[in-house]
């Protein structure tokens, strides 16, 4: 059968058998083309990257953990080039079709990871999330998507974009499966707590919109969870646009620091929109970076202070709304990206875990909301999400 190369990579592996029995017996997965498998090349979404890098000498410990827990791998899947995009567009391999909204973007950079699950090809997938690359495609494709705490899952033997923010993450249509997968991958075995209060910042309610807000209020009432509105961000002097710029400054500097030499030689092979992003990143000075890192630390400390209670989580719109149309102009996508990264930067800057929950019965979708907690509270996010949806997804 001919494979859809907009979703699946051709360099292999096509399949990897489970190495032993375990908690994931019979479950199928795919992995993003940023993770290494011994004997195969990692392409990072760009043909020239694939050509200029040797076959991997080792396999990602995440892939090994999945295989050792009984899961079966059904292939390597596409990513936006160098994972430096949230759209899901790849000019070399094509844009995967969003199964829920074929005329809209699938989201990236973990586009193949999301679409393969949304199509029903596999039960779950692993991707990466630096600036939103699990959370955004999960929102666009109607999936649960978990960005764990920074450093929670090992990233050895994988492509690095920006070390201050890179995480591995999990997609699934089924929250129980996502929980099983995370339990197998993470050393975090702490017990879970269902939050009694969800805090929604007033600055996010306009972005959330009336339809999602009504659905969230319905969920919270049914689950017996209090929805509390505060104006914490504005009172602390934080604007989403400033947080987006802060994130992009740290990210851009680290990308050039790590990949500048390769980009000097082969940056011209990237899509024009990504080339523009790279050229902007080259203008960031070391002092700009150091200043941004200092501000990042202060923001993280502030947000941690908002989440000290084990009974409280934040809730927020994962994305501004439904995915942009495929026909959206590049200039409009660039502005949308800036707005979007204001939302994704909360978890990105802090390194805290975030779980996207799809809302399946709203007109302005696919989209949903996210739960955000302090470090290592992934199981609290999952348990609270389960309480909110009560079997709806």
Coordinates of C-alpha atoms in Angstrom, one line a residue, residues 113-344:
X113 CA 2.1 12.9 15.1
X114 CA -1.3 14.5 15.4
X115 CA -2.8 13.6 12.1
X116 CA -1.8 9.9 12.3
X117 CA -3.7 9.7 15.6
X118 CA -6.7 11.8 14.4
X119 CA -7.0 9.6 11.3
X120 CA -7.1 6.5 13.5
X121 CA -3.9 5.0 12.1
X122 CA -2.5 4.5 15.6
X123 CA -3.6 4.8 19.2
X124 CA -1.1 7.4 20.3
X125 CA 2.0 9.2 19.2
X126 CA 5.0 11.0 20.6
X127 CA 6.0 14.5 19.4
X128 CA 8.0 17.4 20.8
X129 CA 6.8 20.7 22.2
X130 CA 9.1 23.8 22.3
X131 CA 6.7 26.7 21.6
X132 CA 3.4 24.7 21.4
X133 CA 4.2 21.8 19.0
X134 CA 2.1 19.3 20.9
X135 CA -0.6 21.6 22.3
X136 CA -1.4 23.4 19.0
X137 CA -1.8 20.4 16.7
X138 CA -3.8 18.6 19.5
X139 CA -6.1 21.6 19.5
X140 CA -6.4 21.7 15.7
X141 CA -7.0 18.0 15.4
X142 CA -9.3 17.3 18.3
X143 CA -6.9 15.3 20.5
X144 CA -5.7 15.2 24.0
X145 CA -2.1 16.5 24.0
X146 CA 0.3 16.6 27.0
X147 CA 3.3 18.8 27.2
X148 CA 5.0 17.5 30.4
X149 CA 7.2 19.4 32.8
X150 CA 10.5 20.5 31.3
X151 CA 13.0 17.7 31.7
X152 CA 10.4 15.2 32.8
X153 CA 11.0 12.9 29.7
X154 CA 14.4 12.2 28.4
X155 CA 15.5 13.8 25.1
X156 CA 18.8 12.1 24.5
X157 CA 19.2 10.9 20.9
X158 CA 16.8 13.5 19.5
X159 CA 17.0 16.8 17.6
X160 CA 17.4 19.8 19.8
X161 CA 15.7 23.1 18.8
X162 CA 15.9 25.3 22.0
X163 CA 17.2 23.6 25.1
X164 CA 15.4 26.0 27.5
X165 CA 12.0 24.9 26.2
X166 CA 12.3 21.5 24.4
X167 CA 10.0 18.7 25.8
X168 CA 8.7 15.5 24.5
X169 CA 4.9 15.0 24.6
X170 CA 2.1 12.6 23.9
X171 CA -1.0 12.7 21.7
X172 CA -4.1 10.4 21.9
X173 CA -7.8 10.5 21.3
X174 CA -8.2 8.6 24.6
X175 CA -7.2 10.2 27.9
X176 CA -6.8 6.7 29.6
X177 CA -4.3 5.7 26.9
X178 CA -2.4 9.0 27.2
X179 CA -2.2 8.4 31.0
X180 CA -0.9 4.9 30.4
X181 CA 1.7 6.1 28.0
X182 CA 2.9 8.9 30.2
X183 CA 3.1 6.5 33.2
X184 CA 5.4 4.2 31.2
X185 CA 7.7 7.1 30.0
X186 CA 8.0 9.1 33.2
X187 CA 9.8 8.4 36.4
X188 CA 7.2 10.6 38.1
X189 CA 5.0 8.1 40.1
X190 CA 3.3 10.6 42.4
X191 CA -0.4 10.1 43.2
X192 CA -2.9 12.4 41.6
X193 CA -5.2 15.1 43.0
X194 CA -8.3 16.4 41.3
X195 CA -8.3 20.2 41.5
X196 CA -11.2 21.8 43.4
X197 CA -10.6 25.2 41.8
X198 CA -9.7 26.2 38.2
X199 CA -8.4 29.7 37.8
X200 CA -9.2 31.5 34.6
X201 CA -7.3 34.8 34.1
X202 CA -9.6 37.7 33.0
X203 CA -7.1 38.6 30.3
X204 CA -7.8 35.2 28.6
X205 CA -11.6 35.3 28.7
X206 CA -11.9 37.3 25.4
X207 CA -9.7 34.8 23.6
X208 CA -11.6 31.9 25.1
X209 CA -14.9 33.2 23.7
X210 CA -18.4 32.7 24.9
X211 CA -18.9 29.2 23.4
X212 CA -15.9 27.7 25.0
X213 CA -16.5 29.5 28.2
X214 CA -20.0 28.2 28.5
X215 CA -18.8 24.6 27.8
X216 CA -16.1 25.0 30.4
X217 CA -18.6 26.3 33.0
X218 CA -20.9 23.4 32.2
X219 CA -18.0 20.9 32.8
X220 CA -16.9 22.6 36.0
X221 CA -20.4 22.7 37.5
X222 CA -21.0 19.0 36.6
X223 CA -17.7 18.0 38.2
X224 CA -18.2 20.1 41.3
X225 CA -15.1 22.2 40.5
X226 CA -15.1 25.9 41.2
X227 CA -14.2 28.2 38.3
X228 CA -12.6 31.3 39.7
X229 CA -11.9 34.4 37.6
X230 CA -8.9 36.6 38.6
X231 CA -6.9 39.4 37.0
X232 CA -3.5 38.0 38.0
X233 CA -1.5 38.6 34.9
X234 CA -2.4 42.2 34.5
X235 CA -2.0 43.0 38.2
X236 CA 1.5 41.6 38.0
X237 CA 2.3 43.6 34.9
X238 CA 2.3 40.8 32.4
X239 CA 0.9 41.1 28.9
X240 CA 0.6 38.1 26.6
X241 CA 2.3 40.0 23.8
X242 CA 5.3 40.7 26.0
X243 CA 5.5 37.1 27.1
X244 CA 5.3 35.9 23.5
X245 CA 8.2 38.2 22.6
X246 CA 10.2 37.1 25.6
X247 CA 9.8 33.4 24.7
X248 CA 10.7 34.0 21.0
X249 CA 13.9 35.9 22.0
X250 CA 15.2 33.0 24.1
X251 CA 14.1 30.5 21.5
X252 CA 15.6 32.3 18.6
X253 CA 19.0 32.9 20.2
X254 CA 19.3 29.3 21.2
X255 CA 18.4 28.1 17.7
X256 CA 21.2 30.1 16.2
X257 CA 23.7 29.2 18.9
X258 CA 23.1 25.5 18.2
X259 CA 22.3 25.4 14.5
X260 CA 23.9 28.6 13.1
X261 CA 26.7 26.8 11.2
X262 CA 24.3 24.5 9.4
X263 CA 21.9 27.3 8.7
X264 CA 24.8 29.3 7.2
X265 CA 25.3 26.5 4.7
X266 CA 21.8 25.3 4.1
X267 CA 19.3 27.8 5.5
X268 CA 18.3 28.6 1.9
X269 CA 16.6 25.2 1.7
X270 CA 14.0 26.2 4.3
X271 CA 10.6 27.5 3.5
X272 CA 10.6 31.4 3.1
X273 CA 8.5 31.9 6.3
X274 CA 11.0 29.9 8.3
X275 CA 14.0 31.6 6.6
X276 CA 12.5 34.9 7.7
X277 CA 12.3 33.6 11.3
X278 CA 15.9 32.5 11.2
X279 CA 17.1 35.8 9.9
X280 CA 15.2 37.6 12.7
X281 CA 16.8 35.2 15.2
X282 CA 20.2 36.2 14.0
X283 CA 19.6 39.8 15.2
X284 CA 19.2 38.7 18.8
X285 CA 22.3 39.8 20.8
X286 CA 23.8 37.8 23.7
X287 CA 22.7 40.7 26.0
X288 CA 19.2 40.5 24.7
X289 CA 19.2 36.8 25.5
X290 CA 20.6 37.2 29.0
X291 CA 18.1 39.9 29.8
X292 CA 15.3 37.6 28.5
X293 CA 16.5 34.7 30.6
X294 CA 16.5 36.9 33.7
X295 CA 12.9 37.9 32.9
X296 CA 12.0 34.3 32.3
X297 CA 13.2 33.3 35.8
X298 CA 11.2 36.1 37.4
X299 CA 8.0 35.0 35.5
X300 CA 8.5 31.4 36.4
X301 CA 8.8 32.3 40.1
X302 CA 5.7 34.5 39.9
X303 CA 3.6 31.8 38.2
X304 CA 4.8 29.1 40.7
X305 CA 3.5 31.4 43.4
X306 CA 0.1 31.4 41.8
X307 CA 0.1 27.6 41.8
X308 CA 1.3 26.7 45.3
X309 CA -2.0 25.1 46.3
X310 CA -2.4 21.4 45.3
X311 CA -6.1 22.1 44.8
X312 CA -5.7 24.8 42.2
X313 CA -4.9 24.6 38.5
X314 CA -5.0 27.3 35.8
X315 CA -7.3 26.8 32.8
X316 CA -6.8 28.7 29.5
X317 CA -7.6 28.6 25.8
X318 CA -5.0 26.4 24.1
X319 CA -5.3 28.4 20.9
X320 CA -7.2 31.5 19.9
X321 CA -9.9 29.4 18.3
X322 CA -10.3 27.0 15.4
X323 CA -7.3 26.4 13.1
X324 CA -6.5 28.9 10.4
X325 CA -7.5 28.1 6.8
X326 CA -5.0 26.6 4.5
X327 CA -5.4 29.7 2.3
X328 CA -4.4 32.1 5.1
X329 CA -1.7 34.5 3.9
X330 CA 1.8 34.3 5.3
X331 CA 1.7 37.7 6.8
X332 CA -1.6 36.9 8.6
X333 CA -0.1 33.6 9.8
X334 CA 2.9 35.5 11.2
X335 CA 0.6 37.7 13.3
X336 CA -1.5 34.8 14.3
X337 CA 1.7 33.0 15.5
X338 CA 2.6 35.9 17.7
X339 CA -0.9 35.9 19.3
X340 CA -0.8 32.1 19.6
X341 CA 2.5 32.1 21.3
X342 CA 1.2 34.5 24.0
X343 CA -1.0 31.6 25.1
X344 CA 1.6 28.9 24.7

